[in-house]
Amino acid sequence: MSRGVSSASERLRMSLNREEGLGKLDEIVLKYGYVEGKPYSFKDHEYQIEIIKDTRSRIDVQKCSQVGASEMGVQKCLAIMAVMNYVRVMFSLPTKEMANTFSKDRFDGAIEQSDFYDGLVAAGGNAAGQKKLGTNMLYVIGTFGSKSAISVPAEFIFSDEVDFSNDVVLGKLNSRLRHAKSVDEKGNRGFRFRFSTPTVEGYGINEGFSAGDQRYYMCKCEHCEHWVLPDYFTDFVIPGYERSMAEFTVDDLRNDRFDTDNAWIKCPHCAKNLFSSLINPARRSWVAKLSDRWDHSYQVFPWDVPKYNTPPAIIKQFADYPLTSDFMNFVIGLPFMDAENSFITSKEWKDKTCTVDMWIFGLVAAQAPTVGGMDIGKTCHLFVKVKVGKGWHVIWMEKLKNTKEEPAAPRVIERYDYYRMAKLCIDAGPDITLVNQLVAARSGIQAVVYTTVSGIVPVLETKAGDVINADRTKTLTLTLKDHNSGNTFYPKQQDLKDELFEHFKTTKKIRERNADGEMKERFVKDKKSDHWVHAANYAKIAELTIEYHGSHSQALGPYTVTTAKIGEKAEKDEIGRGSKEQYSTLAGLFGMGGKRR
Ligand SMILES: [Zn+2]
């Protein structure tokens, strides 16, 4: 490739017109961008022009697959490096392996095909993770699997597939913008451009999309001349299929009565075929739903690239993504929640399941063991449940302050004894002192480490006193199922149930393709508190250890307050001592003074 005079003079010209250049990124892409041996073109991908031109400091693009979004990201990134001087640009992908492949395949491909970009790359300045283009540096990094986080400041951050990236590393990456030179009028430093397939509502790209001005690539129907936005659920038509698209499954795809070859999209206004309008770029335009918002956000649907994503081609992808959630995320480009991936948190569900009164304990606890779970922190969240028939009743939820002046250990042990817990699982941190005190005080109290456990069994316990290794995804899946089955009942106190359900809202299961192309599940959370979810999950793990490791005998022992096992170390530490007095205090606290057996 030539590194001739022309590219040098181009560079000079560009650097002189930096401000102007940033405003014409689409022209730069057309001028210098190459893909698959040909100059880059927006033909049949006209939706990209506005997104590439957009220089707002915060941009989120929620998109489906098959619309060329990654290539758009590469071209926008290179165009910015063509017009800027002395800036660092970071481009992140979910994993280190993906970053390496992406760097070689997409970036090197785009650079080598273009005389201009090739001329910008300094000799020896092109490694997989780090490239020098002119005076600028490009870092291509993975959020999982990279040993060290990049610790240099940055001016631009591009993040591809944020929903499948490591949240913590993305957060650290964003903090690299703190010393960026450019500041917009809202005080945002640097530029952050994120794009991803969505997973669940309120997480990742959907959180960003919802916070932005929510642009849709609207269509002016040539039949009725109304600006419309077609909707998969209401405007997708399959001849012969009468039910709602929400109920369409991969089995329906194989049903001959449904003519998927002739699927079409109707105009939401006049109900005529919208395709000839969708495919005409003169009839398409980005429109912000909330134009007063500062941050920009875009929703890209498959029919925004209609030449390649025709209605039959869209619906046939059910064969590749048989699960509705995957189809909605990857093919349509929308977040999707159902009972498989989210805790049901509707008011109806709260009313149905938050019915437990304290008297339950007195009634049933004599026959059945209780198990507990506790999330440890400055405030500990304790959760105690007992089996009743096929389901479980949560008979105690309590927030216990844990400070140096007021350590939680004695109170936790009182409750452990009082409820005759067969097992209490707690998290293994962050307060190691508390964890050690509790584990030493009672053999039935065990710390849990979240890990990956292979095979079907979700928990691995070696022996009493050791930590329990529990598979995070498998155990949370079981906790989710328990909740959504309607067989777990919670206290009916208003404040407790409200908080519990708020915490349940934070945690959702996403599915992502691993390196082998298999769909893997992982639980993610938004930025709000999720302590009760983990308290509930630790109680589930306690239940599982009893089921799998047969700790029943211990659990079903005769009930006497005085036989509570107080470890030698515990006595030394004066933990759990004088339990008789404490029990009366507890009974008072629980409002069951005289009724206790
Ligand atoms: Zn119409």
Coordinates of C-alpha atoms and ligand atoms in Angstrom, one line a residue:
M1 CA 0.0 0.0 0.0
S2 CA 1.2 3.5 -0.8
R3 CA 2.4 5.8 1.9
G4 CA 2.7 8.6 -0.6
V5 CA 2.8 12.3 -0.5
S6 CA -0.9 12.6 -1.1
S7 CA -1.8 11.0 2.2
A8 CA 0.7 13.1 4.1
S9 CA -0.8 16.3 2.7
E10 CA -4.3 15.0 3.4
R11 CA -3.2 14.5 7.0
L12 CA -2.1 18.0 7.2
R13 CA -5.2 19.3 5.7
M14 CA -7.4 17.3 8.0
S15 CA -5.5 18.3 11.1
L16 CA -6.0 21.9 10.2
N17 CA -9.7 21.4 10.0
R18 CA -10.3 19.2 13.0
E19 CA -13.5 20.9 14.2
E20 CA -14.9 20.9 10.7
G21 CA -13.8 17.2 10.2
L22 CA -15.6 16.0 13.3
G23 CA -18.8 17.5 11.9
K24 CA -18.3 15.6 8.6
L25 CA -17.5 12.1 9.8
D26 CA -19.9 10.5 7.2
E27 CA -17.9 12.2 4.4
I28 CA -14.6 11.0 5.9
V29 CA -16.0 7.4 6.0
L30 CA -17.1 7.6 2.4
K31 CA -13.7 9.1 1.4
Y32 CA -11.4 6.7 3.3
G33 CA -13.4 3.8 4.4
Y34 CA -13.1 0.4 2.8
V35 CA -14.9 -2.9 3.4
E36 CA -14.5 -6.2 1.6
G37 CA -12.3 -4.6 -1.0
K38 CA -14.7 -1.8 -1.9
P39 CA -15.1 1.8 -0.8
Y40 CA -17.5 2.0 2.1
S41 CA -21.1 2.8 1.1
F42 CA -24.2 3.7 3.0
K43 CA -26.4 2.2 0.2
D44 CA -29.0 0.0 1.8
H45 CA -27.6 1.0 5.2
E46 CA -28.7 4.6 5.1
Y47 CA -29.7 4.5 8.7
Q48 CA -26.0 4.7 9.6
I49 CA -25.4 8.2 8.2
E50 CA -26.9 10.0 11.1
I51 CA -25.3 7.8 13.7
I52 CA -21.9 8.2 12.2
K53 CA -22.3 12.0 11.9
D54 CA -23.6 12.3 15.5
T55 CA -20.9 13.8 17.7
R56 CA -22.9 14.0 20.9
S57 CA -20.7 13.1 23.9
R58 CA -22.9 10.2 25.0
I59 CA -24.5 7.9 22.4
D60 CA -26.2 4.6 23.0
V61 CA -27.3 2.4 20.1
Q62 CA -29.7 -0.5 20.9
K63 CA -29.6 -2.7 17.9
C64 CA -30.4 -6.1 16.4
S65 CA -27.8 -8.3 14.7
Q66 CA -27.5 -8.3 10.8
V67 CA -27.5 -4.5 10.4
G68 CA -23.7 -3.9 10.1
A69 CA -23.4 -2.1 13.4
S70 CA -19.9 -3.4 14.3
E71 CA -18.6 -2.2 10.9
M72 CA -20.2 1.1 11.5
G73 CA -18.4 1.3 14.8
V74 CA -15.1 0.6 13.2
Q75 CA -15.6 3.2 10.4
K76 CA -16.7 5.9 12.9
C77 CA -13.7 5.1 15.1
L78 CA -11.3 5.3 12.2
A79 CA -12.9 8.5 10.8
I80 CA -12.5 10.2 14.2
M81 CA -8.8 9.2 14.3
A82 CA -8.4 10.6 10.8
V83 CA -9.5 14.1 12.0
M84 CA -8.1 14.2 15.5
N85 CA -4.6 14.7 16.8
Y86 CA -2.9 13.3 19.9
V87 CA -5.9 11.5 21.3
R88 CA -6.4 8.1 22.8
V89 CA -9.3 6.0 21.6
M90 CA -10.4 2.8 23.3
F91 CA -12.6 0.2 21.6
S92 CA -13.9 -2.5 23.9
L93 CA -15.4 -5.9 23.1
P94 CA -16.8 -8.4 25.6
T95 CA -13.7 -10.7 25.8
K96 CA -10.0 -10.5 25.1
E97 CA -10.3 -13.2 22.5
M98 CA -13.1 -11.3 20.7
A99 CA -11.0 -8.1 20.9
N100 CA -8.0 -9.9 19.3
T101 CA -10.0 -11.3 16.5
F102 CA -11.9 -8.1 16.0
S103 CA -8.7 -6.1 15.9
K104 CA -7.1 -8.3 13.2
D105 CA -10.2 -9.0 11.2
R106 CA -12.1 -5.7 11.3
F107 CA -9.6 -3.0 12.1
D108 CA -6.6 -4.4 10.2
G109 CA -8.9 -5.3 7.3
A110 CA -10.3 -1.7 7.1
I111 CA -6.8 -0.2 7.5
E112 CA -5.0 -2.4 5.0
Q113 CA -7.7 -1.8 2.3
S114 CA -7.5 2.0 2.6
D115 CA -4.4 3.8 1.4
F116 CA -5.2 6.7 3.7
Y117 CA -5.5 4.7 6.9
D118 CA -2.6 2.5 5.9
G119 CA -0.5 5.6 5.5
L120 CA -1.4 6.8 8.9
V121 CA -0.2 3.6 10.7
A122 CA 3.3 4.1 11.9
A123 CA 5.8 1.3 11.1
G124 CA 5.7 -1.2 13.9
G125 CA 2.8 0.6 15.4
N126 CA 0.2 -2.0 14.7
A127 CA -0.2 -4.7 17.4
A128 CA -3.5 -6.4 18.0
G129 CA -4.3 -4.5 21.2
Q130 CA -2.6 -1.2 20.4
K131 CA -2.4 0.7 17.1
K132 CA -0.8 4.1 16.3
L133 CA -2.7 6.0 13.7
G134 CA -1.0 9.3 12.9
T135 CA -0.5 11.0 16.3
N136 CA -3.4 9.0 17.8
M137 CA -3.4 5.7 19.8
L138 CA -6.1 3.1 19.4
Y139 CA -6.5 0.4 22.1
V140 CA -8.7 -2.6 21.3
I141 CA -9.5 -4.3 24.5
G142 CA -11.6 -7.1 26.0
T143 CA -13.5 -6.6 29.2
F144 CA -13.3 -10.3 30.3
G145 CA -10.0 -12.1 30.3
S146 CA -7.6 -9.1 30.1
K147 CA -5.1 -9.2 32.9
S148 CA -4.9 -5.5 33.5
A149 CA -7.3 -2.7 32.9
I150 CA -6.1 0.1 30.7
S151 CA -5.0 2.8 33.0
V152 CA -4.2 5.7 30.6
P153 CA -6.7 8.5 30.0
A154 CA -8.8 8.5 26.9
E155 CA -10.7 11.0 24.8
F156 CA -13.0 8.6 23.0
I157 CA -14.5 5.2 24.2
F158 CA -16.3 2.9 21.9
S159 CA -17.9 -0.2 23.4
D160 CA -19.4 -2.9 21.3
E161 CA -21.8 -5.5 22.8
V162 CA -22.0 -3.8 26.2
D163 CA -24.6 -6.2 27.5
F164 CA -22.2 -9.1 27.2
S165 CA -19.2 -7.2 28.6
N166 CA -17.9 -7.1 32.1
D167 CA -19.8 -4.3 33.9
V168 CA -17.0 -3.5 36.4
V169 CA -14.4 -3.2 33.7
L170 CA -16.7 -1.0 31.5
G171 CA -17.2 1.2 34.5
K172 CA -13.4 1.5 35.0
L173 CA -13.0 2.2 31.3
N174 CA -15.5 5.0 31.4
S175 CA -13.6 6.6 34.3
R176 CA -10.7 6.9 31.8
L177 CA -12.7 9.8 30.3
R178 CA -12.3 11.9 33.5
H179 CA -9.3 13.8 32.2
A180 CA -10.5 14.1 28.6
K181 CA -9.8 17.5 27.0
S182 CA -13.2 18.1 25.6
V183 CA -16.1 19.0 27.8
D184 CA -19.6 19.6 26.6
E185 CA -22.1 22.1 28.0
K186 CA -23.5 19.6 30.4
G187 CA -20.1 18.9 31.8
N188 CA -19.6 15.5 30.1
R189 CA -15.9 14.9 29.4
G190 CA -14.8 13.0 26.3
F191 CA -17.0 10.9 24.1
R192 CA -18.7 7.6 24.8
F193 CA -20.2 5.6 22.0
R194 CA -21.9 2.3 23.0
F195 CA -23.7 -0.1 20.9
S196 CA -25.2 -3.5 21.7
T197 CA -27.8 -6.1 21.3
P198 CA -30.1 -5.6 24.3
T199 CA -30.9 -8.4 26.8
V200 CA -33.2 -7.4 29.6
E201 CA -35.0 -4.1 30.4
G202 CA -33.1 -1.6 32.5
Y203 CA -29.7 -3.3 32.0
G204 CA -26.7 -2.4 29.8
I205 CA -27.6 -0.8 26.5
N206 CA -31.3 -0.6 27.4
E207 CA -30.5 1.5 30.4
G208 CA -28.5 3.8 28.2
F209 CA -31.1 3.9 25.4
S210 CA -33.9 4.6 27.9
A211 CA -31.9 7.5 29.4
G212 CA -31.3 9.1 26.0
D213 CA -33.5 10.9 23.6
Q214 CA -34.7 7.6 22.0
R215 CA -34.5 8.0 18.3
Y216 CA -36.4 5.7 15.9
Y217 CA -35.9 5.4 12.1
M218 CA -39.4 6.3 11.2
C219 CA -41.1 5.7 7.9
K220 CA -43.5 7.8 5.8
C221 CA -46.0 5.4 4.4
E222 CA -46.5 5.9 0.7
H223 CA -50.1 4.8 0.9
C224 CA -51.4 7.1 3.7
E225 CA -48.4 9.6 3.9
H226 CA -48.3 9.2 7.7
W227 CA -45.0 9.0 9.6
V228 CA -45.2 5.6 11.3
L229 CA -43.1 3.3 13.4
P230 CA -44.0 -0.4 12.7
D231 CA -44.1 -2.7 15.7
Y232 CA -43.2 -6.4 15.6
F233 CA -46.0 -7.4 17.9
T234 CA -48.9 -5.6 16.2
D235 CA -47.8 -5.0 12.6
F236 CA -46.0 -8.2 11.5
V237 CA -48.4 -10.3 9.4
I238 CA -48.0 -14.0 8.5
P239 CA -50.8 -15.2 6.2
G240 CA -52.8 -17.9 7.9
Y241 CA -51.5 -17.0 11.4
E242 CA -54.2 -15.3 13.5
R243 CA -52.7 -15.2 17.0
S244 CA -50.5 -12.5 18.4
M245 CA -46.9 -12.4 17.3
A246 CA -46.0 -12.5 21.0
E247 CA -47.1 -16.2 20.9
F248 CA -45.3 -17.1 17.7
T249 CA -42.8 -19.9 18.4
V250 CA -40.3 -21.9 16.4
D251 CA -42.9 -24.7 16.2
D252 CA -45.2 -22.3 14.3
L253 CA -42.4 -21.7 11.8
R254 CA -42.6 -25.3 10.9
N255 CA -46.3 -25.3 10.5
D256 CA -47.3 -25.4 6.8
R257 CA -50.6 -23.6 7.5
F258 CA -48.6 -20.4 8.2
D259 CA -47.2 -18.8 5.1
T260 CA -44.0 -17.4 6.5
D261 CA -42.6 -17.1 2.9
N262 CA -45.1 -14.3 2.4
A263 CA -44.8 -12.6 5.8
W264 CA -45.1 -8.8 5.5
I265 CA -45.2 -5.7 7.7
K266 CA -48.3 -3.5 7.6
C267 CA -48.5 0.2 8.1
P268 CA -49.7 0.9 11.7
H269 CA -51.9 3.7 10.3
C270 CA -53.5 2.4 7.1
A271 CA -52.7 -1.4 7.4
K272 CA -51.4 -1.5 3.8
N273 CA -48.0 -3.1 3.0
L274 CA -45.2 -0.9 4.3
F275 CA -42.3 -2.6 2.6
S276 CA -42.0 -0.3 -0.5
S277 CA -41.9 2.7 1.9
L278 CA -39.4 1.0 4.3
I279 CA -37.0 0.4 1.6
N280 CA -37.1 3.9 0.2
P281 CA -34.5 6.0 2.1
A282 CA -36.3 9.2 1.0
R283 CA -39.2 8.0 3.2
R284 CA -37.1 7.3 6.3
S285 CA -35.9 9.7 9.0
W286 CA -34.6 9.5 12.5
V287 CA -37.0 11.0 15.0
A288 CA -36.4 11.4 18.7
K289 CA -39.2 10.4 21.0
L290 CA -37.8 12.6 23.8
S291 CA -36.1 15.4 22.0
D292 CA -35.4 17.4 25.2
R293 CA -33.0 14.8 26.5
W294 CA -29.3 15.7 26.1
D295 CA -27.8 12.2 25.5
H296 CA -28.6 10.7 22.2
S297 CA -29.9 7.1 21.8
Y298 CA -30.9 5.1 18.8
Q299 CA -33.0 2.0 18.3
V300 CA -32.1 -0.1 15.2
F301 CA -34.7 -2.6 14.0
P302 CA -34.1 -5.3 11.3
W303 CA -36.5 -3.5 8.9
D304 CA -34.1 -0.5 9.1
V305 CA -32.0 -2.5 6.7
P306 CA -34.9 -3.9 4.7
K307 CA -33.1 -5.0 1.7
Y308 CA -31.4 -7.8 3.7
N309 CA -33.9 -8.2 6.5
T310 CA -37.1 -8.8 4.6
P311 CA -40.1 -9.9 6.7
P312 CA -39.7 -13.5 5.7
A313 CA -36.0 -13.4 6.4
I314 CA -36.7 -11.9 9.8
I315 CA -39.2 -14.5 10.9
K316 CA -37.2 -17.4 9.6
Q317 CA -34.4 -16.6 12.1
F318 CA -36.6 -18.3 14.7
A319 CA -34.8 -21.4 13.5
D320 CA -31.5 -19.9 14.7
Y321 CA -32.9 -18.5 17.9
P322 CA -35.7 -20.8 19.1
L323 CA -36.1 -19.1 22.4
T324 CA -38.4 -16.1 22.2
S325 CA -36.1 -14.1 24.4
D326 CA -33.1 -14.7 22.1
F327 CA -35.2 -14.0 19.0
M328 CA -36.4 -10.7 20.5
N329 CA -32.9 -9.6 21.6
F330 CA -30.8 -10.7 18.6
V331 CA -33.3 -10.6 15.7
I332 CA -35.7 -7.8 16.6
G333 CA -33.3 -5.8 18.8
L334 CA -35.5 -5.3 21.8
P335 CA -35.0 -6.3 25.4
F336 CA -37.2 -9.1 26.6
M337 CA -38.4 -10.2 30.0
D338 CA -40.3 -13.3 30.9
A339 CA -40.6 -15.7 33.9
E340 CA -37.5 -17.5 32.6
N341 CA -35.2 -14.5 32.9
S342 CA -36.7 -12.1 35.5
F343 CA -38.3 -12.2 38.9
I344 CA -42.1 -11.5 38.6
T345 CA -42.5 -8.2 40.5
S346 CA -46.0 -7.1 39.6
K347 CA -48.4 -5.9 42.2
E348 CA -50.6 -8.9 41.7
W349 CA -47.6 -11.2 42.4
K350 CA -46.7 -9.2 45.5
D351 CA -50.2 -9.5 46.8
K352 CA -50.4 -13.2 46.0
T353 CA -47.1 -14.2 47.6
C354 CA -46.5 -11.7 50.5
T355 CA -48.9 -13.3 52.9
V356 CA -46.8 -14.8 55.7
D357 CA -47.6 -13.8 59.2
M358 CA -45.3 -14.5 62.1
W359 CA -47.7 -17.1 63.6
I360 CA -46.7 -19.4 60.9
F361 CA -43.4 -20.1 62.6
G362 CA -45.1 -21.3 65.8
L363 CA -47.4 -23.5 63.8
V364 CA -45.1 -25.3 61.5
A365 CA -41.5 -24.8 62.6
A366 CA -41.8 -27.6 65.2
Q367 CA -42.2 -30.1 62.4
A368 CA -39.9 -28.7 59.8
P369 CA -36.4 -27.3 59.8
T370 CA -35.7 -23.8 58.9
V371 CA -32.9 -22.6 56.7
G372 CA -31.4 -19.2 56.5
G373 CA -29.4 -17.0 54.2
M374 CA -27.6 -13.8 55.0
D375 CA -26.0 -11.1 52.8
I376 CA -23.2 -9.5 54.8
G377 CA -22.4 -5.8 54.8
K378 CA -22.6 -2.8 57.0
T379 CA -26.2 -3.8 57.1
C380 CA -26.7 -7.5 57.0
H381 CA -29.8 -8.9 55.4
L382 CA -31.1 -12.1 57.1
F383 CA -33.7 -14.3 55.5
V384 CA -35.2 -17.4 57.2
K385 CA -37.6 -19.8 55.6
V386 CA -39.4 -23.0 56.5
K387 CA -40.8 -25.7 54.3
V388 CA -44.6 -25.9 54.3
G389 CA -46.1 -28.5 52.0
K390 CA -44.6 -28.1 48.5
G391 CA -43.5 -24.5 49.1
W392 CA -41.5 -22.4 51.4
H393 CA -42.6 -19.7 53.9
V394 CA -40.2 -16.9 54.7
I395 CA -40.8 -16.5 58.3
W396 CA -38.2 -13.9 59.1
M397 CA -36.5 -11.0 57.3
E398 CA -34.4 -8.6 59.2
K399 CA -31.8 -6.0 58.5
L400 CA -29.1 -6.1 61.1
K401 CA -26.6 -3.3 61.6
N402 CA -23.0 -4.5 61.6
T403 CA -20.6 -1.9 62.9
K404 CA -17.5 -2.0 65.1
E405 CA -19.5 -0.7 68.0
E406 CA -22.4 -2.9 67.3
P407 CA -21.2 -6.2 65.7
A408 CA -23.9 -8.3 64.2
A409 CA -22.5 -11.7 65.3
P410 CA -24.3 -12.2 68.7
R411 CA -27.7 -11.2 67.2
V412 CA -27.2 -13.5 64.2
I413 CA -26.4 -16.4 66.5
E414 CA -29.5 -15.7 68.6
R415 CA -31.6 -15.9 65.6
Y416 CA -29.9 -19.0 64.3
D417 CA -30.6 -20.7 67.6
Y418 CA -34.1 -19.3 68.0
Y419 CA -35.2 -20.6 64.6
R420 CA -33.3 -23.8 65.0
M421 CA -31.8 -23.4 61.6
A422 CA -30.6 -26.6 60.0
K423 CA -28.3 -24.4 58.0
L424 CA -27.5 -20.8 57.6
C425 CA -25.5 -19.8 54.6
I426 CA -23.8 -16.4 54.5
D427 CA -21.6 -14.7 52.0
A428 CA -17.8 -15.1 52.4
G429 CA -17.2 -11.4 52.6
P430 CA -16.8 -8.5 52.8
D431 CA -16.6 -8.5 56.6
I432 CA -14.2 -11.4 57.2
T433 CA -14.3 -10.9 61.0
L434 CA -18.0 -11.4 61.1
V435 CA -17.8 -14.4 58.7
N436 CA -15.2 -16.1 60.9
Q437 CA -17.0 -15.4 64.1
L438 CA -20.3 -16.9 62.8
V439 CA -18.7 -19.9 61.2
A440 CA -16.7 -20.7 64.3
A441 CA -19.8 -20.3 66.5
R442 CA -22.1 -22.8 64.9
S443 CA -21.2 -25.7 62.7
G444 CA -24.4 -25.2 60.8
I445 CA -23.3 -21.7 59.7
Q446 CA -21.3 -21.8 56.5
A447 CA -19.8 -19.3 54.1
V448 CA -20.6 -19.5 50.4
V449 CA -18.3 -18.7 47.6
Y450 CA -19.9 -18.1 44.2
T451 CA -18.1 -20.0 41.5
T452 CA -18.8 -22.2 38.5
V453 CA -19.7 -25.8 39.4
S454 CA -19.7 -28.2 36.6
G455 CA -22.4 -30.9 36.2
I456 CA -26.0 -30.7 37.3
V457 CA -25.4 -30.2 41.0
P458 CA -25.5 -26.5 41.7
V459 CA -23.6 -26.6 45.0
L460 CA -20.5 -28.3 46.2
E461 CA -19.8 -28.8 49.9
T462 CA -16.8 -30.6 51.2
K463 CA -17.3 -30.8 54.9
A464 CA -18.8 -28.9 57.8
G465 CA -16.8 -25.8 58.5
D466 CA -15.5 -25.4 55.0
V467 CA -16.8 -22.9 52.6
I468 CA -19.6 -24.0 50.2
N469 CA -18.9 -23.6 46.5
A470 CA -22.1 -22.6 44.8
D471 CA -22.7 -22.1 41.2
R472 CA -24.0 -18.5 40.9
T473 CA -26.0 -19.0 37.7
K474 CA -27.5 -22.3 38.7
T475 CA -28.5 -21.4 42.2
L476 CA -29.9 -18.0 41.2
T477 CA -31.9 -19.8 38.5
L478 CA -33.4 -22.0 41.2
T479 CA -34.2 -19.0 43.4
L480 CA -35.8 -17.3 40.4
K481 CA -37.9 -20.5 39.6
D482 CA -39.0 -20.7 43.3
H483 CA -40.1 -17.1 43.2
N484 CA -41.9 -17.4 39.9
S485 CA -43.6 -20.7 40.7
G486 CA -45.7 -18.9 43.3
N487 CA -44.7 -21.5 45.9
T488 CA -42.5 -19.2 48.0
F489 CA -44.4 -16.9 50.3
Y490 CA -42.9 -13.8 52.0
P491 CA -43.7 -11.7 55.0
K492 CA -46.7 -9.4 54.4
Q493 CA -45.2 -6.4 56.3
Q494 CA -45.5 -3.5 53.8
D495 CA -41.9 -2.1 54.1
L496 CA -40.3 -5.5 53.9
K497 CA -42.2 -6.7 50.9
D498 CA -41.8 -3.4 49.1
E499 CA -38.0 -3.5 49.5
L500 CA -37.8 -7.2 48.7
F501 CA -39.6 -6.7 45.4
E502 CA -37.5 -3.7 44.6
H503 CA -34.4 -5.8 45.0
F504 CA -35.9 -8.6 42.9
K505 CA -36.3 -6.1 40.1
T506 CA -32.6 -5.5 39.9
T507 CA -31.5 -9.0 39.0
K508 CA -32.0 -10.7 35.6
K509 CA -30.6 -13.5 33.6
I510 CA -29.1 -12.9 30.2
R511 CA -28.0 -15.3 27.5
E512 CA -24.9 -14.8 25.4
R513 CA -23.0 -16.8 22.8
N514 CA -19.7 -18.1 24.1
A515 CA -16.6 -18.7 21.9
D516 CA -18.0 -22.1 20.8
G517 CA -21.3 -20.5 19.7
E518 CA -23.3 -22.0 22.5
M519 CA -25.8 -19.9 24.4
K520 CA -24.6 -19.4 28.0
E521 CA -26.6 -17.9 30.9
R522 CA -25.4 -15.4 33.3
F523 CA -27.1 -13.2 36.0
V524 CA -26.6 -9.5 35.8
K525 CA -28.0 -6.7 37.9
D526 CA -28.6 -3.0 37.5
K527 CA -27.0 -0.4 39.8
K528 CA -29.7 -0.6 42.6
S529 CA -29.4 -2.7 45.8
D530 CA -29.9 -6.4 45.4
H531 CA -29.1 -7.6 49.0
W532 CA -32.4 -9.5 49.5
V533 CA -31.8 -11.4 46.3
H534 CA -28.6 -12.8 47.6
A535 CA -30.0 -13.4 51.1
A536 CA -32.8 -15.4 49.4
N537 CA -30.2 -17.2 47.3
Y538 CA -28.0 -18.1 50.3
A539 CA -31.1 -19.5 51.9
K540 CA -31.7 -21.5 48.7
I541 CA -28.1 -22.8 48.9
A542 CA -28.7 -23.7 52.6
E543 CA -31.8 -25.7 51.5
L544 CA -29.8 -27.4 48.7
T545 CA -26.9 -28.5 50.9
I546 CA -29.5 -30.2 53.1
E547 CA -31.1 -31.8 50.1
Y548 CA -27.9 -32.9 48.5
H549 CA -25.8 -33.7 51.4
G550 CA -28.4 -35.1 53.8
S551 CA -28.0 -32.8 56.8
H552 CA -31.5 -33.7 57.8
S553 CA -30.7 -35.6 60.9
Q554 CA -29.2 -32.6 62.4
A555 CA -32.0 -30.4 61.3
L556 CA -34.7 -32.6 62.7
G557 CA -33.2 -33.0 66.1
P558 CA -35.5 -32.4 69.2
Y559 CA -36.1 -28.8 69.9
T560 CA -34.6 -27.5 73.0
V561 CA -33.1 -24.1 73.5
T562 CA -30.3 -25.3 75.7
T563 CA -28.8 -27.8 73.3
A564 CA -27.8 -25.3 70.8
K565 CA -24.3 -26.1 69.7
I566 CA -22.0 -23.5 71.0
G567 CA -18.5 -23.9 69.7
E568 CA -15.6 -23.7 72.0
K569 CA -14.3 -20.7 70.2
A570 CA -17.6 -19.1 70.3
E571 CA -17.8 -19.4 74.1
K572 CA -14.4 -18.0 74.4
D573 CA -15.5 -15.1 72.3
E574 CA -18.6 -14.8 74.4
I575 CA -20.8 -15.2 71.3
G576 CA -24.1 -16.7 72.0
R577 CA -23.6 -16.7 75.7
G578 CA -26.5 -16.1 78.0
S579 CA -28.9 -17.1 75.3
K580 CA -31.8 -17.6 77.7
E581 CA -32.1 -13.9 78.4
Q582 CA -31.6 -13.1 74.8
Y583 CA -34.4 -15.4 73.8
S584 CA -36.9 -13.6 75.9
T585 CA -35.7 -10.4 74.3
L586 CA -36.1 -12.0 70.9
A587 CA -39.5 -13.3 71.7
G588 CA -40.5 -9.8 72.7
L589 CA -39.0 -8.5 69.5
F590 CA -40.9 -11.0 67.5
G591 CA -44.1 -10.2 69.3
M592 CA -44.7 -13.8 70.3
G593 CA -43.8 -13.6 74.0
G594 CA -46.0 -16.2 75.6
K595 CA -46.8 -18.3 72.6
R596 CA -43.4 -19.8 72.1
R597 CA -43.3 -23.5 72.8
Ligands
ZN1 ZN -50.1 3.9 5.8

